[in-house]
Amino acid sequence: MARVNENYLKLPGSYLFSEIARRVNQYKKENPDADIIRLGIGDVTQPLAPAVVEAMKKAVAEMGSPDTFRGYGPEQGYEFLIEQIIENDFRSRGVELAVDEVFISDGAKTDTANFQEIFGINNILAVSDPVYPVYVDSNVMAGRTGMVNDKGQFEKIVYLPCTEENGMKPPLPRTRVDMIYLCFPNNPTGMTISKEELKVWVDYARENRSVILFDAAYEAYIREEGVPHSIFEIEGAREVAVEFRSFSKTAGFTGTRCAYTIVPKEVKAYDSNDQAHSLNPMWLRRQTTKFNGVSYPVQAAAAATFTEEGKKQVREIIDYYMENARIIRKGLEEAGYKVFGGVNAPYIWLKTPGNMRSWDFFDKLMRQVHVVGTPGAGFGAHGEGYFRLTAFATRANTERAIERIRTRM
Amino acid sequence: MARVNENYLKLPGSYLFSEIARRVNQYKKENPDADIIRLGIGDVTQPLAPAVVEAMKKAVAEMGSPDTFRGYGPEQGYEFLIEQIIENDFRSRGVELAVDEVFISDGAKTDTANFQEIFGINNILAVSDPVYPVYVDSNVMAGRTGMVNDKGQFEKIVYLPCTEENGMKPPLPRTRVDMIYLCFPNNPTGMTISKEELKVWVDYARENRSVILFDAAYEAYIREEGVPHSIFEIEGAREVAVEFRSFSKTAGFTGTRCAYTIVPKEVKAYDSNDQAHSLNPMWLRRQTTKFNGVSYPVQAAAAATFTEEGKKQVREIIDYYMENARIIRKGLEEAGYKVFGGVNAPYIWLKTPGNMRSWDFFDKLMRQVHVVGTPGAGFGAHGEGYFRLTAFATRANTERAIERIRTRM
């Protein structure tokens, strides 16, 4: 008799964004004329840059000609893209990487969800609270947790509370952990940490032989000096960290799908005889067995973000969203909200007025001013009392949404 | 201390196609002028059909305009593609499917490797021998097997020998199994089974509450009547089977990346209280957590294979490869080889002369006539003494390769 993976049964039924969609659809059914503005899900609105579109069309044309057609590419991605990534995203910041330390994939969600597969099932993991739900859910499915409690927290996971008091910066765990998920600039809080603060984590991992799973999907939004763009800017990080990057938020690839993961050869985990194994060949084995590479035209499109023209156009798109972020931050502050993020990230994390519960604030915002955001409670127990707005809407909708919040909430 | 997934350490070091590449590269280094023809890896050579290229270019252009830009699509794929699949690949054969029973993905390799994740770790699996290595390796990584023996077989897996005596048709297992991987038309043997023969498997699965993981990636190559294109043509299969399909070999998408998996709502597996759980919502949960959908232009390209023009062009590509298959089969038979497959599949499985070991035949073929194929032993213990050639080369290379084998081997 075929048995299910019972770990799946530990997951609560409704996923955050499905529940939001359900409530919005219900409201729209009852109020068909409501002009709803969505600052909820982190999806972009600006089209692909012209240089990206041209490169992708050219690659599609190549696929239509016998002389330039490409079949299976390397599972880990084409070198023409990997070399651009190394040169532009790392060497420019003093970080040296080898070609076989970069793995191209179809998304950072995919990579952050899959990477745990190469670890043993008894590792203890630490996550920020609030947290991007994929880190937790993928580990629940793999069986690395116990059951969920009524606060939505799983046994065996060490949650690191990010609060107003600690400036939304996760504290070091009090008990020893093996796998540490960090995300900076952070989703959902929009906050960053300094190089010195990140070094504390690298040192912890070196001391405890832990591995840091560093999600830098929003790196391109960093504006301030002194904020690390890559964990590999930190001394010793090559021994203990992998890093996830994405073209989704950098170049509007949410619907085009391309990302990459850095796995330095020095990063290790241990078998039950305490023998060290490099994670790089294990991830290569995982990818060559369970993945078959990213579409060639998509990789060609991603490479175009690194041409002079592409870089300029992509920067303009990011500037556009960061101006939205400024407008949201300023508007909310003027309206008296306590606000985090939005300076080095496209996310604004606001404290709900009067400690209102975040789903109540969601309903009030939707019903009273027709603006949809994301309730902080959806990101974890310590997200309760907070609310996330994103800077990815159009300028016009961003301005209208903030005007409504300022004047009618 | 971070621990590795020790199941990975059970996997033998070298993967089949890496070992082939190593030997070919070594030979080319020593013989730089050798004109090597590759009939080894199952990669296509013909360009994308013009209708596909046009649709993909149009979709790329849409991504460059604010009015038509698409961000995140549904993780399970766009309905415009799903509806075409249902209409053309299933309804036309009398199989009805609901939209939410079709899951679009980036590849059948990905899906066949990932699908095991929703099953419990103690299921017993059955695979044909020879077998596509991904079924086995993905289960080894998940911990569903014991150690490997010196024949390359893993403890806890039930291997079903496909031999000359049984016409390359896997026999029913002698002990009860829970997860059954079947692939028809078969990779690597190129053989098919009849509806009556497939019904025996469906009945077995219904009786034993097993699940059949049916890989139909080569369905488009079926030429003979009476050969099932989908397992869902068999009565009762909706209760016990899922099916994997791909655009890779159908429409030359090996480098473009699009596939799909059918998970009927009736297929179930059981928890430790023997309570039944439908696999459809479990797979949806897996995909929404660990995947973010296929690139929009790729899905638009896949949909174009179902237009009148697209269907005609794709059929021409398949005809081209099947003419290659005929040439290979005929040439080998005339040269006195015992040959399987190549009638309803792009693979030809030949018996090595004089029971030569398949890696020895590989070396002989490469060195003597500069033709590269795939040693049967790479697909399992019962692949020893066999050799796979593919019909995916160009016509000219196919003809030259067979001429060389006929005259100089």
CSV table of C-alpha atoms in Angstrom, one decimal, chain B residues 5-403:
chain,number,residue,atom,x,y,z
B,5,ASN,CA,22.1,13.9,3.9
B,6,GLU,CA,24.0,10.6,4.1
B,7,ASN,CA,21.8,9.0,1.5
B,8,TYR,CA,23.8,11.0,-1.1
B,9,LEU,CA,26.9,9.0,0.0
B,10,LYS,CA,25.2,5.8,-1.2
B,11,LEU,CA,25.3,7.0,-4.9
B,12,PRO,CA,28.2,5.7,-7.0
B,13,GLY,CA,30.5,8.4,-8.0
B,14,SER,CA,30.2,8.7,-11.8
B,15,TYR,CA,27.0,9.4,-13.6
B,16,LEU,CA,26.5,7.5,-16.9
B,17,PHE,CA,26.6,10.5,-19.2
B,18,SER,CA,29.5,12.1,-17.4
B,19,GLU,CA,31.5,8.9,-17.8
B,20,ILE,CA,30.6,8.8,-21.5
B,21,ALA,CA,31.7,12.4,-21.9
B,22,ARG,CA,35.0,11.6,-20.0
B,23,ARG,CA,35.8,8.8,-22.4
B,24,VAL,CA,34.9,10.7,-25.5
B,25,ASN,CA,36.9,13.7,-24.4
B,26,GLN,CA,39.9,11.5,-23.6
B,27,TYR,CA,39.7,9.8,-27.0
B,28,LYS,CA,39.3,13.2,-28.8
B,29,LYS,CA,42.4,14.5,-27.0
B,30,GLU,CA,44.4,11.5,-28.3
B,31,ASN,CA,42.7,11.6,-31.8
B,32,PRO,CA,41.9,15.3,-32.5
B,33,ASP,CA,40.9,14.5,-36.1
B,34,ALA,CA,38.4,11.8,-35.3
B,35,ASP,CA,35.1,12.6,-36.9
B,36,ILE,CA,32.9,11.4,-34.0
B,37,ILE,CA,29.1,11.0,-34.5
B,38,ARG,CA,27.0,11.0,-31.4
B,39,LEU,CA,24.0,8.7,-31.1
B,40,GLY,CA,24.4,8.6,-27.4
B,41,ILE,CA,22.6,11.1,-25.2
B,42,GLY,CA,18.9,11.6,-26.0
B,43,ASP,CA,19.2,15.2,-27.1
B,44,VAL,CA,17.5,16.5,-30.2
B,45,THR,CA,19.1,18.3,-33.1
B,46,GLN,CA,16.2,19.8,-35.1
B,47,PRO,CA,15.3,23.5,-34.4
B,48,LEU,CA,12.1,24.6,-32.9
B,49,ALA,CA,9.2,24.7,-35.3
B,50,PRO,CA,8.5,28.1,-36.9
B,51,ALA,CA,5.1,28.4,-35.2
B,52,VAL,CA,6.7,27.8,-31.9
B,53,VAL,CA,9.4,30.4,-32.5
B,54,GLU,CA,6.8,33.0,-33.6
B,55,ALA,CA,4.7,32.4,-30.6
B,56,MET,CA,7.6,32.7,-28.2
B,57,LYS,CA,8.9,35.9,-29.8
B,58,LYS,CA,5.4,37.4,-29.5
B,59,ALA,CA,5.3,36.4,-25.8
B,60,VAL,CA,8.7,37.9,-25.3
B,61,ALA,CA,7.5,41.2,-26.9
B,62,GLU,CA,4.5,41.1,-24.5
B,63,MET,CA,6.9,40.9,-21.6
B,64,GLY,CA,8.5,44.1,-22.8
B,65,SER,CA,5.3,46.2,-22.7
B,66,PRO,CA,3.6,47.5,-19.6
B,67,ASP,CA,0.1,46.6,-20.9
B,68,THR,CA,0.9,43.0,-21.6
B,69,PHE,CA,3.8,42.2,-19.1
B,70,ARG,CA,3.2,39.2,-16.9
B,71,GLY,CA,4.8,38.7,-13.5
B,72,TYR,CA,4.2,35.5,-11.4
B,73,GLY,CA,2.0,33.1,-13.1
B,74,PRO,CA,0.2,30.2,-11.4
B,75,GLU,CA,2.7,27.7,-10.0
B,76,GLN,CA,0.8,24.9,-11.8
B,77,GLY,CA,0.8,26.7,-15.2
B,78,TYR,CA,-1.4,28.9,-17.3
B,79,GLU,CA,-4.8,27.7,-18.2
B,80,PHE,CA,-4.3,28.7,-21.9
B,81,LEU,CA,-1.7,25.9,-22.1
B,82,ILE,CA,-3.5,23.4,-19.8
B,83,GLU,CA,-6.7,23.6,-21.8
B,84,GLN,CA,-4.8,22.9,-25.1
B,85,ILE,CA,-3.1,19.9,-23.5
B,86,ILE,CA,-6.4,18.4,-22.3
B,87,GLU,CA,-8.1,19.0,-25.6
B,88,ASN,CA,-5.3,17.7,-27.9
B,89,ASP,CA,-3.4,15.1,-25.9
B,90,PHE,CA,-6.3,13.5,-23.9
B,91,ARG,CA,-9.8,14.4,-25.0
B,92,SER,CA,-8.9,13.3,-28.5
B,93,ARG,CA,-8.2,9.9,-27.1
B,94,GLY,CA,-11.3,9.7,-25.0
B,95,VAL,CA,-9.6,10.8,-21.7
B,96,GLU,CA,-11.3,13.6,-19.7
B,97,LEU,CA,-9.2,15.6,-17.3
B,98,ALA,CA,-10.0,18.6,-15.2
B,99,VAL,CA,-7.8,21.8,-15.5
B,100,ASP,CA,-6.5,21.3,-11.9
B,101,GLU,CA,-5.3,17.8,-12.7
B,102,VAL,CA,-2.6,19.1,-15.1
B,103,PHE,CA,0.6,20.6,-13.6
B,104,ILE,CA,3.0,22.4,-16.0
B,105,SER,CA,6.7,22.2,-15.1
B,106,ASP,CA,10.1,22.8,-16.5
B,107,GLY,CA,10.8,19.2,-17.3
B,108,ALA,CA,9.9,15.6,-17.0
B,109,LYS,CA,13.2,14.9,-15.5
B,110,THR,CA,12.3,17.4,-12.7
B,111,ASP,CA,8.9,15.9,-12.3
B,112,THR,CA,9.9,12.2,-12.3
B,113,ALA,CA,12.6,13.1,-9.8
B,114,ASN,CA,10.5,15.3,-7.5
B,115,PHE,CA,7.2,13.4,-7.4
B,116,GLN,CA,8.5,10.8,-5.0
B,117,GLU,CA,8.8,13.6,-2.4
B,118,ILE,CA,5.1,13.3,-1.5
B,119,PHE,CA,5.4,9.6,-0.6
B,120,GLY,CA,6.5,8.2,2.7
B,121,ILE,CA,10.1,7.0,3.1
B,122,ASN,CA,9.2,3.3,3.7
B,123,ASN,CA,7.4,2.6,0.5
B,124,ILE,CA,8.9,-0.2,-1.6
B,125,LEU,CA,9.5,0.8,-5.1
B,126,ALA,CA,9.7,-1.2,-8.3
B,127,VAL,CA,11.6,-0.2,-11.4
B,128,SER,CA,12.3,-1.9,-14.7
B,129,ASP,CA,15.8,-3.1,-15.2
B,130,PRO,CA,17.2,-1.5,-17.4
B,131,VAL,CA,15.8,1.9,-16.2
B,132,TYR,CA,16.2,5.6,-16.6
B,133,PRO,CA,18.6,6.3,-13.8
B,134,VAL,CA,16.7,9.4,-12.4
B,135,TYR,CA,13.9,7.3,-10.9
B,136,VAL,CA,16.4,5.3,-8.9
B,137,ASP,CA,18.8,8.1,-7.9
B,138,SER,CA,16.1,10.5,-6.7
B,139,ASN,CA,14.7,7.7,-4.4
B,140,VAL,CA,18.2,6.9,-3.2
B,141,MET,CA,18.7,10.6,-2.3
B,142,ALA,CA,15.4,10.6,-0.4
B,143,GLY,CA,16.4,7.6,1.7
B,144,ARG,CA,13.9,5.1,0.2
B,145,THR,CA,16.7,2.5,-0.5
B,146,GLY,CA,19.5,0.7,1.2
B,147,MET,CA,23.1,0.4,0.0
B,148,VAL,CA,24.2,-0.4,-3.5
B,149,ASN,CA,25.6,-3.8,-4.4
B,150,ASP,CA,28.4,-4.7,-6.8
B,151,LYS,CA,25.8,-5.0,-9.7
B,152,GLY,CA,24.8,-1.4,-9.1
B,153,GLN,CA,21.4,-2.5,-7.5
B,154,PHE,CA,20.1,-0.9,-4.4
B,155,GLU,CA,18.7,-2.8,-1.4
B,156,LYS,CA,14.9,-2.3,-1.0
B,157,ILE,CA,14.3,-1.6,-4.7
B,158,VAL,CA,12.5,-4.4,-6.6
B,159,TYR,CA,14.1,-4.6,-10.0
B,160,LEU,CA,12.0,-6.0,-12.8
B,161,PRO,CA,14.3,-7.6,-15.4
B,162,CYS,CA,13.5,-6.8,-19.0
B,163,THR,CA,15.1,-9.4,-21.1
B,164,GLU,CA,15.2,-10.9,-24.6
B,165,GLU,CA,13.0,-13.7,-23.2
B,166,ASN,CA,10.2,-11.5,-22.0
B,167,GLY,CA,10.4,-9.1,-25.0
B,168,MET,CA,11.7,-6.3,-22.8
B,169,LYS,CA,8.4,-6.2,-20.9
B,170,PRO,CA,8.8,-5.9,-17.1
B,171,PRO,CA,7.2,-8.8,-15.2
B,172,LEU,CA,4.9,-8.2,-12.3
B,173,PRO,CA,6.9,-8.1,-9.0
B,174,ARG,CA,6.9,-11.3,-6.9
B,175,THR,CA,6.7,-9.3,-3.7
B,176,ARG,CA,4.3,-6.5,-3.0
B,177,VAL,CA,5.4,-3.1,-4.0
B,178,ASP,CA,4.0,0.4,-3.3
B,179,MET,CA,5.4,2.7,-6.0
B,180,ILE,CA,5.9,1.4,-9.5
B,181,TYR,CA,7.8,3.3,-12.2
B,182,LEU,CA,6.8,2.4,-15.7
B,183,CYS,CA,8.1,4.1,-18.9
B,184,PHE,CA,6.4,3.5,-22.2
B,185,PRO,CA,7.5,3.9,-24.9
B,186,ASN,CA,10.5,2.8,-22.9
B,187,ASN,CA,13.8,4.6,-22.4
B,188,PRO,CA,16.2,2.9,-23.0
B,189,THR,CA,14.7,-0.2,-24.8
B,190,GLY,CA,12.4,1.7,-27.1
B,191,MET,CA,9.7,-1.0,-26.5
B,192,THR,CA,6.0,-0.5,-25.8
B,193,ILE,CA,3.2,-2.6,-24.3
B,194,SER,CA,-0.3,-3.1,-25.4
B,195,LYS,CA,-3.4,-1.8,-23.6
B,196,GLU,CA,-4.1,-5.3,-22.3
B,197,GLU,CA,-0.6,-5.6,-20.9
B,198,LEU,CA,-0.8,-2.2,-19.3
B,199,LYS,CA,-4.2,-3.1,-17.8
B,200,VAL,CA,-2.5,-5.9,-15.9
B,201,TRP,CA,-0.4,-3.3,-14.1
B,202,VAL,CA,-3.4,-1.1,-13.4
B,203,ASP,CA,-5.2,-4.0,-11.9
B,204,TYR,CA,-2.2,-4.9,-9.8
B,205,ALA,CA,-2.0,-1.4,-8.5
B,206,ARG,CA,-5.7,-1.3,-7.7
B,207,GLU,CA,-5.5,-4.6,-5.9
B,208,ASN,CA,-2.4,-3.6,-3.9
B,209,ARG,CA,-3.2,0.1,-3.5
B,210,SER,CA,0.1,0.9,-5.2
B,211,VAL,CA,0.7,4.0,-7.3
B,212,ILE,CA,2.0,3.8,-10.8
B,213,LEU,CA,4.4,6.6,-11.9
B,214,PHE,CA,3.9,6.4,-15.6
B,215,ASP,CA,6.5,8.2,-17.8
B,216,ALA,CA,5.1,8.8,-21.3
B,217,ALA,CA,7.7,11.3,-22.4
B,218,TYR,CA,8.0,9.5,-25.8
B,219,GLU,CA,4.3,9.1,-26.4
B,220,ALA,CA,4.4,11.2,-29.6
B,221,TYR,CA,6.6,8.6,-31.3
B,222,ILE,CA,4.0,5.8,-31.2
B,223,ARG,CA,3.1,4.7,-34.7
B,224,GLU,CA,1.3,1.4,-34.2
B,225,GLU,CA,-2.4,1.0,-33.4
B,226,GLY,CA,-3.3,-0.5,-30.0
B,227,VAL,CA,-0.4,1.0,-28.2
B,228,PRO,CA,-1.7,3.2,-25.3
B,229,HIS,CA,-0.5,6.8,-25.5
B,230,SER,CA,-1.7,7.5,-22.0
B,231,ILE,CA,-2.2,5.2,-19.0
B,232,PHE,CA,-5.5,6.9,-18.6
B,233,GLU,CA,-6.8,5.1,-21.6
B,234,ILE,CA,-6.9,2.1,-19.3
B,235,GLU,CA,-10.0,1.6,-17.1
B,236,GLY,CA,-9.3,2.3,-13.5
B,237,ALA,CA,-6.0,4.1,-14.0
B,238,ARG,CA,-7.3,7.3,-12.6
B,239,GLU,CA,-7.4,5.7,-9.2
B,240,VAL,CA,-3.8,4.5,-9.2
B,241,ALA,CA,-1.7,6.4,-11.7
B,242,VAL,CA,0.0,9.7,-12.4
B,243,GLU,CA,1.5,10.4,-15.8
B,244,PHE,CA,4.6,12.4,-16.9
B,245,ARG,CA,4.7,14.1,-20.3
B,246,SER,CA,7.2,16.4,-21.9
B,247,PHE,CA,7.6,18.8,-24.8
B,248,SER,CA,11.3,17.9,-25.0
B,249,LYS,CA,11.2,15.1,-27.4
B,250,THR,CA,7.8,15.9,-28.8
B,251,ALA,CA,8.6,19.4,-30.0
B,252,GLY,CA,12.4,19.7,-29.5
B,253,PHE,CA,12.1,21.5,-26.2
B,254,THR,CA,15.2,19.9,-24.5
B,255,GLY,CA,16.8,23.4,-24.3
B,256,THR,CA,13.5,25.3,-24.0
B,257,ARG,CA,12.2,23.4,-21.0
B,258,CYS,CA,8.5,22.5,-20.6
B,259,ALA,CA,6.7,19.4,-19.4
B,260,TYR,CA,3.6,18.5,-17.5
B,261,THR,CA,2.3,15.9,-15.0
B,262,ILE,CA,-1.2,14.5,-14.7
B,263,VAL,CA,-2.4,13.8,-11.2
B,264,PRO,CA,-6.1,12.7,-11.2
B,265,LYS,CA,-8.0,13.6,-8.1
B,266,GLU,CA,-8.8,9.9,-7.4
B,267,VAL,CA,-5.2,8.8,-7.0
B,268,LYS,CA,-4.5,8.2,-3.3
B,269,ALA,CA,-1.9,7.1,-0.8
B,270,TYR,CA,-2.4,6.3,2.8
B,271,ASP,CA,-1.2,7.5,6.2
B,272,SER,CA,-0.2,5.3,9.1
B,273,ASN,CA,-3.8,5.1,10.2
B,274,ASP,CA,-4.7,3.8,6.7
B,275,GLN,CA,-6.6,7.0,6.0
B,276,ALA,CA,-6.5,7.8,2.3
B,277,HIS,CA,-5.1,11.1,1.0
B,278,SER,CA,-5.5,12.4,-2.5
B,279,LEU,CA,-2.2,13.0,-4.1
B,280,ASN,CA,-3.5,15.9,-6.2
B,281,PRO,CA,-3.6,18.5,-3.4
B,282,MET,CA,-0.3,17.2,-2.0
B,283,TRP,CA,1.4,17.7,-5.3
B,284,LEU,CA,-0.2,21.1,-5.6
B,285,ARG,CA,1.2,21.9,-2.1
B,286,ARG,CA,4.6,20.6,-3.1
B,287,GLN,CA,4.7,22.7,-6.3
B,288,THR,CA,3.3,25.9,-4.7
B,289,THR,CA,6.0,25.7,-1.9
B,290,LYS,CA,9.0,24.5,-3.9
B,291,PHE,CA,8.4,25.8,-7.4
B,292,ASN,CA,7.3,29.1,-9.0
B,293,GLY,CA,5.9,28.1,-12.4
B,294,VAL,CA,7.4,28.0,-15.9
B,295,SER,CA,8.5,31.1,-17.8
B,296,TYR,CA,5.6,32.7,-19.6
B,297,PRO,CA,7.2,32.8,-23.1
B,298,VAL,CA,8.1,29.1,-22.7
B,299,GLN,CA,4.4,28.3,-21.9
B,300,ALA,CA,3.3,30.4,-24.9
B,301,ALA,CA,5.8,28.5,-27.0
B,302,ALA,CA,4.4,25.1,-25.8
B,303,ALA,CA,0.9,26.2,-26.5
B,304,ALA,CA,1.9,26.9,-30.1
B,305,THR,CA,2.6,23.3,-30.7
B,306,PHE,CA,-1.2,22.8,-30.5
B,307,THR,CA,-2.1,25.2,-33.3
B,308,GLU,CA,-2.9,23.7,-36.7
B,309,GLU,CA,0.4,25.0,-38.1
B,310,GLY,CA,2.3,24.0,-34.9
B,311,LYS,CA,0.9,20.4,-34.9
B,312,LYS,CA,1.8,20.0,-38.6
B,313,GLN,CA,5.4,21.3,-38.1
B,314,VAL,CA,5.9,19.2,-34.9
B,315,ARG,CA,4.7,16.1,-36.7
B,316,GLU,CA,7.2,16.7,-39.4
B,317,ILE,CA,10.0,16.8,-36.8
B,318,ILE,CA,8.9,13.6,-35.3
B,319,ASP,CA,8.6,12.0,-38.7
B,320,TYR,CA,12.2,13.1,-39.4
B,321,TYR,CA,13.4,11.3,-36.3
B,322,MET,CA,11.3,8.2,-36.9
B,323,GLU,CA,12.8,8.0,-40.4
B,324,ASN,CA,16.2,8.0,-38.6
B,325,ALA,CA,15.0,5.3,-36.3
B,326,ARG,CA,13.9,3.2,-39.3
B,327,ILE,CA,17.3,3.7,-40.9
B,328,ILE,CA,19.1,2.6,-37.8
B,329,ARG,CA,16.9,-0.4,-37.2
B,330,LYS,CA,17.1,-1.6,-40.8
B,331,GLY,CA,20.9,-1.0,-41.0
B,332,LEU,CA,21.6,-2.9,-37.8
B,333,GLU,CA,19.3,-5.8,-38.7
B,334,GLU,CA,20.9,-6.1,-42.1
B,335,ALA,CA,24.3,-6.1,-40.4
B,336,GLY,CA,23.1,-9.0,-38.3
B,337,TYR,CA,22.3,-7.3,-35.0
B,338,LYS,CA,19.4,-8.3,-32.8
B,339,VAL,CA,17.5,-5.1,-32.4
B,340,PHE,CA,14.6,-3.9,-30.1
B,341,GLY,CA,12.7,-0.6,-30.2
B,342,GLY,CA,12.8,2.1,-32.9
B,343,VAL,CA,9.3,1.3,-34.1
B,344,ASN,CA,7.2,3.4,-31.6
B,345,ALA,CA,10.2,5.2,-30.0
B,346,PRO,CA,13.3,7.2,-30.9
B,347,TYR,CA,15.5,4.6,-29.2
B,348,ILE,CA,17.1,1.5,-30.6
B,349,TRP,CA,18.3,-1.1,-28.2
B,350,LEU,CA,20.7,-3.6,-29.7
B,351,LYS,CA,22.2,-6.8,-28.3
B,352,THR,CA,26.0,-6.6,-28.4
B,353,PRO,CA,27.5,-9.3,-30.7
B,354,GLY,CA,28.9,-12.3,-28.9
B,355,ASN,CA,27.7,-11.0,-25.5
B,356,MET,CA,30.3,-8.4,-25.5
B,357,ARG,CA,30.2,-6.2,-22.3
B,358,SER,CA,28.4,-3.0,-23.1
B,359,TRP,CA,31.3,-0.7,-22.1
B,360,ASP,CA,33.6,-2.7,-24.2
B,361,PHE,CA,31.2,-2.3,-27.1
B,362,PHE,CA,31.1,1.4,-26.4
B,363,ASP,CA,34.9,1.6,-26.6
B,364,LYS,CA,35.0,-0.6,-29.8
B,365,LEU,CA,32.3,1.5,-31.5
B,366,MET,CA,34.0,4.8,-30.6
B,367,ARG,CA,37.5,3.7,-31.5
B,368,GLN,CA,36.7,1.6,-34.6
B,369,VAL,CA,34.0,3.7,-36.3
B,370,HIS,CA,33.9,6.9,-34.3
B,371,VAL,CA,30.2,6.4,-33.3
B,372,VAL,CA,29.2,7.2,-29.7
B,373,GLY,CA,26.2,5.4,-28.1
B,374,THR,CA,25.1,4.6,-24.6
B,375,PRO,CA,26.2,1.3,-22.9
B,376,GLY,CA,23.3,-0.6,-21.6
B,377,ALA,CA,25.0,-1.4,-18.3
B,378,GLY,CA,24.6,2.3,-17.5
B,379,PHE,CA,20.8,1.7,-17.2
B,380,GLY,CA,21.1,-1.3,-14.9
B,381,ALA,CA,22.3,-4.8,-14.4
B,382,HIS,CA,20.1,-6.2,-17.1
B,383,GLY,CA,21.3,-3.6,-19.5
B,384,GLU,CA,24.6,-5.4,-19.6
B,385,GLY,CA,25.2,-6.9,-23.1
B,386,TYR,CA,23.0,-4.2,-24.7
B,387,PHE,CA,23.6,-0.8,-26.2
B,388,ARG,CA,21.3,2.2,-26.9
B,389,LEU,CA,21.4,4.3,-30.0
B,390,THR,CA,19.1,7.3,-30.5
B,391,ALA,CA,17.3,8.6,-33.5
B,392,PHE,CA,17.9,12.3,-32.6
B,393,ALA,CA,20.9,13.0,-34.8
B,394,THR,CA,20.7,14.7,-38.1
B,395,ARG,CA,19.8,12.5,-41.1
B,396,ALA,CA,23.2,12.8,-42.6
B,397,ASN,CA,25.0,11.8,-39.4
B,398,THR,CA,22.5,8.9,-38.8
B,399,GLU,CA,23.2,7.6,-42.3
B,400,ARG,CA,26.9,7.9,-42.0
B,401,ALA,CA,27.0,6.3,-38.6
B,402,ILE,CA,25.0,3.3,-39.7
B,403,GLU,CA,27.0,2.9,-42.9
